[in-house]
CSV table of C-alpha atoms and ligand atoms in Angstrom, one decimal:
chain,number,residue,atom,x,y,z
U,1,UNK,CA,-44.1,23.7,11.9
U,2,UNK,CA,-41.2,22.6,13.7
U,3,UNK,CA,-42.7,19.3,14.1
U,4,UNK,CA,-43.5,19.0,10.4
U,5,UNK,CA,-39.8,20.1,9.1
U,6,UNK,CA,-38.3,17.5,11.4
U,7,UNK,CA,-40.4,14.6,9.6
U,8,UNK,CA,-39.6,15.7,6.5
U,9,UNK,CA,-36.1,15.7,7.9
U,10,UNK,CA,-36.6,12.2,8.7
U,11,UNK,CA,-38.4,11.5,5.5
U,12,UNK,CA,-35.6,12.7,3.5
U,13,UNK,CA,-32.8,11.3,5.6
U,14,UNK,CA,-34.1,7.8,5.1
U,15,UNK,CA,-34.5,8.5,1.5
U,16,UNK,CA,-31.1,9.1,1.2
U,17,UNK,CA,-30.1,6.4,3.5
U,18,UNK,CA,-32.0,3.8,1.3
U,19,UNK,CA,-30.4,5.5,-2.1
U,20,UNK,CA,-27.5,5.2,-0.4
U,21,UNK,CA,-27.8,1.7,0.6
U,22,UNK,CA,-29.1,0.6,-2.6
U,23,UNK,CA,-25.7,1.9,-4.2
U,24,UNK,CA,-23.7,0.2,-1.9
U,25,UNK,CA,-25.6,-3.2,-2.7
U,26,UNK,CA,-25.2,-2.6,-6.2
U,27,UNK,CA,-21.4,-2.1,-6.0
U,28,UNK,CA,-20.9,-5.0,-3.4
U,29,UNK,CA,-22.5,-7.3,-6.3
U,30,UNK,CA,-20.5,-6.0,-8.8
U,31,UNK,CA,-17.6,-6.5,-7.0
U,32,UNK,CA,-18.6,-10.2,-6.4
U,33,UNK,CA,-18.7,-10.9,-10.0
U,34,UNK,CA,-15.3,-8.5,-10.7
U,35,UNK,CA,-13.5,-11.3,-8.3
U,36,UNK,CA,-14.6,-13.8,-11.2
U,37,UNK,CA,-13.7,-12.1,-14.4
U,38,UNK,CA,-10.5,-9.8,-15.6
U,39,UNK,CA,-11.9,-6.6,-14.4
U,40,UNK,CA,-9.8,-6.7,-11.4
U,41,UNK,CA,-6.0,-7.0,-12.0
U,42,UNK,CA,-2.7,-5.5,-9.9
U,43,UNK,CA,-0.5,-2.6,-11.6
U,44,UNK,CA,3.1,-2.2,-9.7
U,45,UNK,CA,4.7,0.6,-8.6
U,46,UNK,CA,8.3,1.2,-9.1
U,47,UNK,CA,10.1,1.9,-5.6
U,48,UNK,CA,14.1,3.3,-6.3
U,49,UNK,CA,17.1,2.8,-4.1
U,50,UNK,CA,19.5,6.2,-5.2
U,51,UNK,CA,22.9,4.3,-3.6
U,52,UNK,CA,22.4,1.3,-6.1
U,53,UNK,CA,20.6,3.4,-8.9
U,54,UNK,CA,18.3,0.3,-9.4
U,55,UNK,CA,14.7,-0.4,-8.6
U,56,UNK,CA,14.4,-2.6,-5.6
U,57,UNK,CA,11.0,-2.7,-5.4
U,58,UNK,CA,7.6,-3.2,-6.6
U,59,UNK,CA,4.8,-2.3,-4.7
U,60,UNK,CA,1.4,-4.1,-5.8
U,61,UNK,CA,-1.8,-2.1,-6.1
U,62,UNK,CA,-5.3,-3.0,-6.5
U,63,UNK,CA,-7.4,-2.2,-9.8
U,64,UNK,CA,-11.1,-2.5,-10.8
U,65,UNK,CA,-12.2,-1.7,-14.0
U,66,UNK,CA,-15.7,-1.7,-14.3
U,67,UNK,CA,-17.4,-2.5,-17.5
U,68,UNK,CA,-20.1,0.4,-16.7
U,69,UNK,CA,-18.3,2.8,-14.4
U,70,UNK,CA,-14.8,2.7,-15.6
U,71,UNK,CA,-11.7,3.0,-13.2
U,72,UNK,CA,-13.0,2.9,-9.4
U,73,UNK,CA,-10.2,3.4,-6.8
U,74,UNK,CA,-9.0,1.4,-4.3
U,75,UNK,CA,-10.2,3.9,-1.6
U,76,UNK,CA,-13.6,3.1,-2.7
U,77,UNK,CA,-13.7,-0.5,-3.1
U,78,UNK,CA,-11.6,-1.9,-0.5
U,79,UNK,CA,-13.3,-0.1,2.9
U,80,UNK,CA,-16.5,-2.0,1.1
U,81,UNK,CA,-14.8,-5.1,0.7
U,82,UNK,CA,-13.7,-4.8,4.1
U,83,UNK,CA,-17.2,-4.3,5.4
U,84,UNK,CA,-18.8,-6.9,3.6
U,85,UNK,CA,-16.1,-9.6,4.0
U,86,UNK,CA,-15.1,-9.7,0.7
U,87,UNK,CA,-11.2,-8.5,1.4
U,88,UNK,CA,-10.7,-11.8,3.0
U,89,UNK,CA,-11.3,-13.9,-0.7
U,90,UNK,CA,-9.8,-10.5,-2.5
U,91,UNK,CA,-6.4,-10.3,0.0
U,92,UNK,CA,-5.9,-13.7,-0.8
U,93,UNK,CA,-6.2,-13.3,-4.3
U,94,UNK,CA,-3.8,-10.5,-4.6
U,95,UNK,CA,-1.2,-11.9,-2.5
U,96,UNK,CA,-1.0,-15.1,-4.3
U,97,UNK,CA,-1.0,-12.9,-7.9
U,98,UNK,CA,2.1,-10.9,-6.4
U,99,UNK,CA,4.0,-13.6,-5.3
U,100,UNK,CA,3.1,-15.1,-8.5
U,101,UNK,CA,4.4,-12.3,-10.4
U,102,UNK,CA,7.7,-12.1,-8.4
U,103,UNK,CA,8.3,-15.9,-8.8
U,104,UNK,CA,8.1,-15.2,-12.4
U,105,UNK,CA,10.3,-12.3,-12.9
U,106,UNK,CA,12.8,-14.2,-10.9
U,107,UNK,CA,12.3,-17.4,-13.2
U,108,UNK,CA,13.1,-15.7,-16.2
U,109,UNK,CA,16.1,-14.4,-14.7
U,110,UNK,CA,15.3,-10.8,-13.4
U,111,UNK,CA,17.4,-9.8,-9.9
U,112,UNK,CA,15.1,-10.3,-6.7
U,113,UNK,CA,13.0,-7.5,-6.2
U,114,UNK,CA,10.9,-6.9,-3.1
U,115,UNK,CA,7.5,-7.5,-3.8
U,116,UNK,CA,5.4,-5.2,-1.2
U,117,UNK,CA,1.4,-6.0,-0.7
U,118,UNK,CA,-0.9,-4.0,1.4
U,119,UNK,CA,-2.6,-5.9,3.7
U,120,UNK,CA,-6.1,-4.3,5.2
U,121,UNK,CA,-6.5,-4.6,9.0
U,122,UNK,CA,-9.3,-7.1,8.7
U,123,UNK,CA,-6.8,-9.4,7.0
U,124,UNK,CA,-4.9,-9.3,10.2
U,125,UNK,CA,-7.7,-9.8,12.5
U,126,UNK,CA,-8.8,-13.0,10.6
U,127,UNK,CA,-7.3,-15.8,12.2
U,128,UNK,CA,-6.0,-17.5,8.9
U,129,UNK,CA,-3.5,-14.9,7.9
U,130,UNK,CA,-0.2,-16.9,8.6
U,131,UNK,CA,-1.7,-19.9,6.5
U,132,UNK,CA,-2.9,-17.6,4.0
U,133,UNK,CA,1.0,-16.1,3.7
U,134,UNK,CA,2.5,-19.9,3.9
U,135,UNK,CA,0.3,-21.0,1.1
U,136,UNK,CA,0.9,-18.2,-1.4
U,137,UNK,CA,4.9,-18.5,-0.7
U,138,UNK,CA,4.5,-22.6,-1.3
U,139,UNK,CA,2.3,-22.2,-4.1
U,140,UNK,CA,4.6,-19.8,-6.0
U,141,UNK,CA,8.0,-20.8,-4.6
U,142,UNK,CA,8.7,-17.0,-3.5
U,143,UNK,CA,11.2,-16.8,-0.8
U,144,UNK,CA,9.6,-15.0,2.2
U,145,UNK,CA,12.8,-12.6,2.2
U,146,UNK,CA,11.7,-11.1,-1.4
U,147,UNK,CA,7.9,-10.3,0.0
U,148,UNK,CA,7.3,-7.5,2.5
U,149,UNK,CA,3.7,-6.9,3.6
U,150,UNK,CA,2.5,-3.4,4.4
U,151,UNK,CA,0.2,-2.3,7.3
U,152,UNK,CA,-1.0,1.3,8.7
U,153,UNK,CA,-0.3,2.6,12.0
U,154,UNK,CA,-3.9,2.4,13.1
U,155,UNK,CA,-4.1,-1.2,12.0
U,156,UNK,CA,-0.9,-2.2,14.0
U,157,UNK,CA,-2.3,-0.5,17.5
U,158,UNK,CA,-6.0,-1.6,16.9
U,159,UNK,CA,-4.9,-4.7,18.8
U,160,UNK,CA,-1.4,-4.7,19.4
U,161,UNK,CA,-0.9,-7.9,21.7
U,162,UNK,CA,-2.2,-10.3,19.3
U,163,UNK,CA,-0.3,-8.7,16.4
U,164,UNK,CA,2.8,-8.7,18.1
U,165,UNK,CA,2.3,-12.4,17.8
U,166,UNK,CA,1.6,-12.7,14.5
U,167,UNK,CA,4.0,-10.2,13.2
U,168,UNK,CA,6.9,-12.0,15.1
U,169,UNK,CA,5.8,-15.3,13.1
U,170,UNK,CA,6.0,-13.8,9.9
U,171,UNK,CA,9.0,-12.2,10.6
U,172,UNK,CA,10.5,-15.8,11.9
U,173,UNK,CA,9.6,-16.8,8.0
U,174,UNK,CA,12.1,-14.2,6.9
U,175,UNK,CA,9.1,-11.6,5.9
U,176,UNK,CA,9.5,-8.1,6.3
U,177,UNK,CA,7.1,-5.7,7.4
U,178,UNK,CA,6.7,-2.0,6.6
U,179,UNK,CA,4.5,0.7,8.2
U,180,UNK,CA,2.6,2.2,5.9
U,181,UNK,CA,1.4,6.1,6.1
U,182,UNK,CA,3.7,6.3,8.5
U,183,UNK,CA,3.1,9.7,10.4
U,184,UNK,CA,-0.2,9.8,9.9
U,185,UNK,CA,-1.5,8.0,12.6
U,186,UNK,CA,-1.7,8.9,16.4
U,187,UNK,CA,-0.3,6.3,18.2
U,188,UNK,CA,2.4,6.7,20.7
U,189,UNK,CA,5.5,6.0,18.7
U,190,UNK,CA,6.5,3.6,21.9
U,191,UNK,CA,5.5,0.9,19.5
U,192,UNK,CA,8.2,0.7,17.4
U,193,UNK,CA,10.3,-0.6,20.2
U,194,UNK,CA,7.5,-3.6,20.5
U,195,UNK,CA,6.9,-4.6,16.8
U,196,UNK,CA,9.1,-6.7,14.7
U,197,UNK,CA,9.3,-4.1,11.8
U,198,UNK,CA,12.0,-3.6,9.3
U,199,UNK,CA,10.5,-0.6,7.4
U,200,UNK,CA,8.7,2.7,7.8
U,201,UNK,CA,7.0,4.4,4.7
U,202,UNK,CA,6.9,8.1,4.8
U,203,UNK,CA,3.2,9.6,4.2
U,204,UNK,CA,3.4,11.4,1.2
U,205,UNK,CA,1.5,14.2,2.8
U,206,UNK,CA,4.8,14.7,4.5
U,207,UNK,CA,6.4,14.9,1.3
U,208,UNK,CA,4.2,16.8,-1.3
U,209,UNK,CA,4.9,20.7,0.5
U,210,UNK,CA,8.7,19.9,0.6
U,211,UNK,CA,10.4,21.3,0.6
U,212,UNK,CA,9.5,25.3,1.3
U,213,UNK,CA,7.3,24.0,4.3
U,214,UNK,CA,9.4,23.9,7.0
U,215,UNK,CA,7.3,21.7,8.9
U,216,UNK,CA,7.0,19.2,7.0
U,217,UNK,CA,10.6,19.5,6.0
U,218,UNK,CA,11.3,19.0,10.1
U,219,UNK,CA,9.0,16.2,10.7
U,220,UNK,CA,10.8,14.5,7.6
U,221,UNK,CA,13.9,14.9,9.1
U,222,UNK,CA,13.0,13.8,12.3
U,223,UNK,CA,11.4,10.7,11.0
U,224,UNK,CA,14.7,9.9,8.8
U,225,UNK,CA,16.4,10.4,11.9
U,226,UNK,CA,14.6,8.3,14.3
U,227,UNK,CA,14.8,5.4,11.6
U,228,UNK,CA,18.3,5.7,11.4
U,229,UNK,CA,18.6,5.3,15.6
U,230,UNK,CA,16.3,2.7,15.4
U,231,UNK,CA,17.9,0.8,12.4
U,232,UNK,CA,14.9,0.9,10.2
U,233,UNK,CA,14.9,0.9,6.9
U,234,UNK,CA,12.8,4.1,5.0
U,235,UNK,CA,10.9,4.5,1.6
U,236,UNK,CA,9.5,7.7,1.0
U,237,UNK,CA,6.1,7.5,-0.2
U,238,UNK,CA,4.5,10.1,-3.0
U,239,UNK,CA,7.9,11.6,-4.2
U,240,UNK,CA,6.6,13.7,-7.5
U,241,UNK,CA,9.1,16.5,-8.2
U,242,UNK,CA,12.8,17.1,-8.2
U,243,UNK,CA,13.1,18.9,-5.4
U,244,UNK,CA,11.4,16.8,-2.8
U,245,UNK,CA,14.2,14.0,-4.1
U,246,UNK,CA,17.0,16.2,-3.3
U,247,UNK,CA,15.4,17.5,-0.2
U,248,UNK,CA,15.1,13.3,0.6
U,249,UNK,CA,18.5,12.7,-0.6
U,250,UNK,CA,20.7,15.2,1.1
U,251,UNK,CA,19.0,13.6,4.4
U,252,UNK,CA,19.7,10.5,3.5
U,253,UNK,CA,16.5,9.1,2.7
U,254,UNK,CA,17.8,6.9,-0.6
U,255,UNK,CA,14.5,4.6,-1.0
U,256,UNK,CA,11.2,6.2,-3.1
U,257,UNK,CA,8.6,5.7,-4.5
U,258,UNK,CA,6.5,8.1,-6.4
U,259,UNK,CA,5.0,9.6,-9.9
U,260,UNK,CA,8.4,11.2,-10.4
U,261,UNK,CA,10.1,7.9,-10.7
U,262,UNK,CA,7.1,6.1,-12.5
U,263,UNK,CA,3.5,5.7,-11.8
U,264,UNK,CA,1.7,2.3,-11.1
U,265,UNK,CA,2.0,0.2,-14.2
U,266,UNK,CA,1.1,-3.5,-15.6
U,267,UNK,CA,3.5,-6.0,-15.1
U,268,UNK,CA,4.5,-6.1,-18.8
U,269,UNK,CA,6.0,-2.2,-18.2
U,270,UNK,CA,7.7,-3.6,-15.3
U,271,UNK,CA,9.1,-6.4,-17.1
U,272,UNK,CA,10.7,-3.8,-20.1
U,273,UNK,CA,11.9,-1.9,-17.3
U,274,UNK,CA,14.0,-4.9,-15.8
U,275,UNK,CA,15.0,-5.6,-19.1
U,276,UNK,CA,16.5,-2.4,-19.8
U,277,UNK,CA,18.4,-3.1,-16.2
U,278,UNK,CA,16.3,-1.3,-13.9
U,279,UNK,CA,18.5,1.5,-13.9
U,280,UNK,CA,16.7,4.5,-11.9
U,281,UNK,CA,15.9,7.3,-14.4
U,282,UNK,CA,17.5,10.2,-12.1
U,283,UNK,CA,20.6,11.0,-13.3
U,284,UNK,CA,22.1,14.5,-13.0
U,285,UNK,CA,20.7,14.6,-9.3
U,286,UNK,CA,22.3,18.1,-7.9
U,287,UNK,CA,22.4,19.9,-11.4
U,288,UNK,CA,19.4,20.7,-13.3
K,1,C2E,P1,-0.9,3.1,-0.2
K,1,C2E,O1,-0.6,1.7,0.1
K,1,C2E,O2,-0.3,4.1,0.6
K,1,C2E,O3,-0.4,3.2,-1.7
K,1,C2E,C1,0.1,4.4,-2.3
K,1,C2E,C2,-0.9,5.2,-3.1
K,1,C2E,O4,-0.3,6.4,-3.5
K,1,C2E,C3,-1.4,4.5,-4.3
K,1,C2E,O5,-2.7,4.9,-4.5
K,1,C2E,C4,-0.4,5.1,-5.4
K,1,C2E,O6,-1.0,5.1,-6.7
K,1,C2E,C5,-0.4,6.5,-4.9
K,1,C2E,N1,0.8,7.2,-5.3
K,1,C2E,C6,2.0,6.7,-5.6
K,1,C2E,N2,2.9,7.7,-6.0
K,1,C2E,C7,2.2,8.9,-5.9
K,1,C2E,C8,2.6,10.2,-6.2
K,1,C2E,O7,3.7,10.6,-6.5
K,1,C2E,N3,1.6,11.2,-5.9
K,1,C2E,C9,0.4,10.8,-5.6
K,1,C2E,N4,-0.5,11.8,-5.4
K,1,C2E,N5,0.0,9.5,-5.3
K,1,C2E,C10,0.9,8.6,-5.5
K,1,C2E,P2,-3.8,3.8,-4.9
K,1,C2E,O8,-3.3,2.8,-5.9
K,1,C2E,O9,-5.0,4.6,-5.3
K,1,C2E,O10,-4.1,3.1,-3.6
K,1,C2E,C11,-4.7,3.8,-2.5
K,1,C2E,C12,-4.7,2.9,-1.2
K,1,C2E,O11,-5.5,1.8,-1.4
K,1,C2E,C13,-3.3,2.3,-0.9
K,1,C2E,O12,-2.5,3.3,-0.3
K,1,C2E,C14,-3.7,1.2,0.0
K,1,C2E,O13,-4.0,1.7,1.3
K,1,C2E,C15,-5.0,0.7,-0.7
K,1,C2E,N6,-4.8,-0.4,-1.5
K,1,C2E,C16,-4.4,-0.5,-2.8
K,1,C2E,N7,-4.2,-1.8,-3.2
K,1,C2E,C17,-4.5,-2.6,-2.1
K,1,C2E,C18,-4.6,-4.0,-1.9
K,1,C2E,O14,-4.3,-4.8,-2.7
K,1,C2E,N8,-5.0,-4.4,-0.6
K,1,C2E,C19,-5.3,-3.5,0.4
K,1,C2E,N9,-5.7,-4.0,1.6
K,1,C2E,N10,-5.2,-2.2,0.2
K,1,C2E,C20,-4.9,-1.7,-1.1
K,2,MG,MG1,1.0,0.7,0.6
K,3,MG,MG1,1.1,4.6,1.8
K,4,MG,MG1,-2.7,4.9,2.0
């Protein structure tokens, strides 16, 4: 009997596998011909700086609308991409449409903002990603101080030799670099020292339970604190209430980013926002 249940085990694991597998072929297709056509497009998140009171930032997030399936996030699509090669022709694509988009906001006479674009760890692997960078900054006549490029913790240390090297050359173009997630990875935090970063993103997992939970509240504090020693510059990542911007503030933490500032949005809603001056929506911060 025993025999019997494990090949029907069997039988219905490799069902499943196949169902599974079929799926994945399916959406790997569709994502081919998405890379052709307007179903995949960038929104931009608004990232705030509380000492200016301006947006100084715009970080660039992936979209795919599907004709069929509607909205599919990024954390579905891009670990396939990644698998199938596909982030190599999609990465390129988004960086050169957010330079693009920068370029233009600065053409028509906007104040620089930082564009920020997520880079996936394969991207950084591939051997072409310095040419990749060099060509989207010619291309779109972006200076490389106005485009930071965002990579995990995990990413970094996966082989951290060869992209010390490659980090130090993008940095020698005047690009900055920001951890992103940072926190939730396990690395030693010994790395710091060894790459040429200029910015550390706060997870917002540290940021959603502030701040009654006291320790998250203490591992924010220490990571403000340890950016400040190491002359770092900080966003805070997933800010959505009041009270997690004043817990940030009254730290010291002046850079966010999150759904209580504004959510990811078209360019065009960016665009009315830098017309209207940018202005950061917060004003009475310590009163209600
Ligand atoms: P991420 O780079 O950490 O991006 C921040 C994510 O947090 C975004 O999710 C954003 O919409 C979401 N978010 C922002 N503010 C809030 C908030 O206040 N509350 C909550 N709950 N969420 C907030 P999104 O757009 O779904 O992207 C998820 C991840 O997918 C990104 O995480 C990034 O790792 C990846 N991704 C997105 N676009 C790209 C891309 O162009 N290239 C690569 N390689 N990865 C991308
Ligand atoms: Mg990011
Ligand atoms: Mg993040
Ligand atoms: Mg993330």
């Amino acid at each position: 009997a025993a025999k019997q249940g494990g090949r029907n085990m069997h039988h219905f694991f490799s069902e499943e596998m196949n169902r599974r597998a079929r799926k994945r072929h399916e959406l790997e297709v569709s994502l081919r011909q998405a890379m052709a056509t307007e179903e995949l497009f960038l929104v931009y998140q608004p990232q705030y700086d509380l000492g200016s009171g301006r947006m100084s930032g715009v970080e660039a997030l992936l979209r795919w609308r599907h004709p069929a399936k509607g909205l599919i996030p990024p954390s579905l699509f891009i670990p396939l991409a990644e698998d199938t090669g596909l982030i190599q022709t999609l990465g390129r694509w988004v960086l050169r449409s957010a330079c693009a988009q920068a370029a233009l906001w600065q053409q028509a006479g906007y104040p620089a903002l930082r564009m920020c674009v997520n880079l996936s760890g394969v991207q950084l692997r591939q051997g072409d990603l310095l040419e990749m960078v060099d060509q989207a900054l010619e291309e779109t006549g972006l200076r490389p101080k106005d485009l930071e490029l965002e990579l995990t913790e995990s990413v970094l240390m996966e082989s951290a030799e060869a992209n010390i090297g490659t980090l130090t050359e993008l940095k020698r173009r005047g690009i900055h670099l920001a951890i992103d997630d940072f926190g939730t990875g396990y690395s030693s935090l010994s790395y710091l020292k060894h790459f040429p970063v200029d910015r550390i993103k706060i997870d917002r997992s540290f940021i959603s339970d502030l701040p009654d939970n006291q320790d998250d509240a203490a591992i924010v504090e220490t990571i403000i604190g340890m950016a400040r020693s190491l002359k770092l510059k900080l966003v805070a990542e997933g800010v959505e209430t009041k009270e997690q911007l004043e817990f940030l503030r009254l730290h010291n933490c002046l850079e966010m980013q999150g759904f209580y500032f504004a959510a990811p949005m078209p360019a065009a809603e960016i665009e009315k926002l830098l017309a209207r001056g940018a202005r950061c929506a917060v004003r009475t911060l310590s009163t209600g």
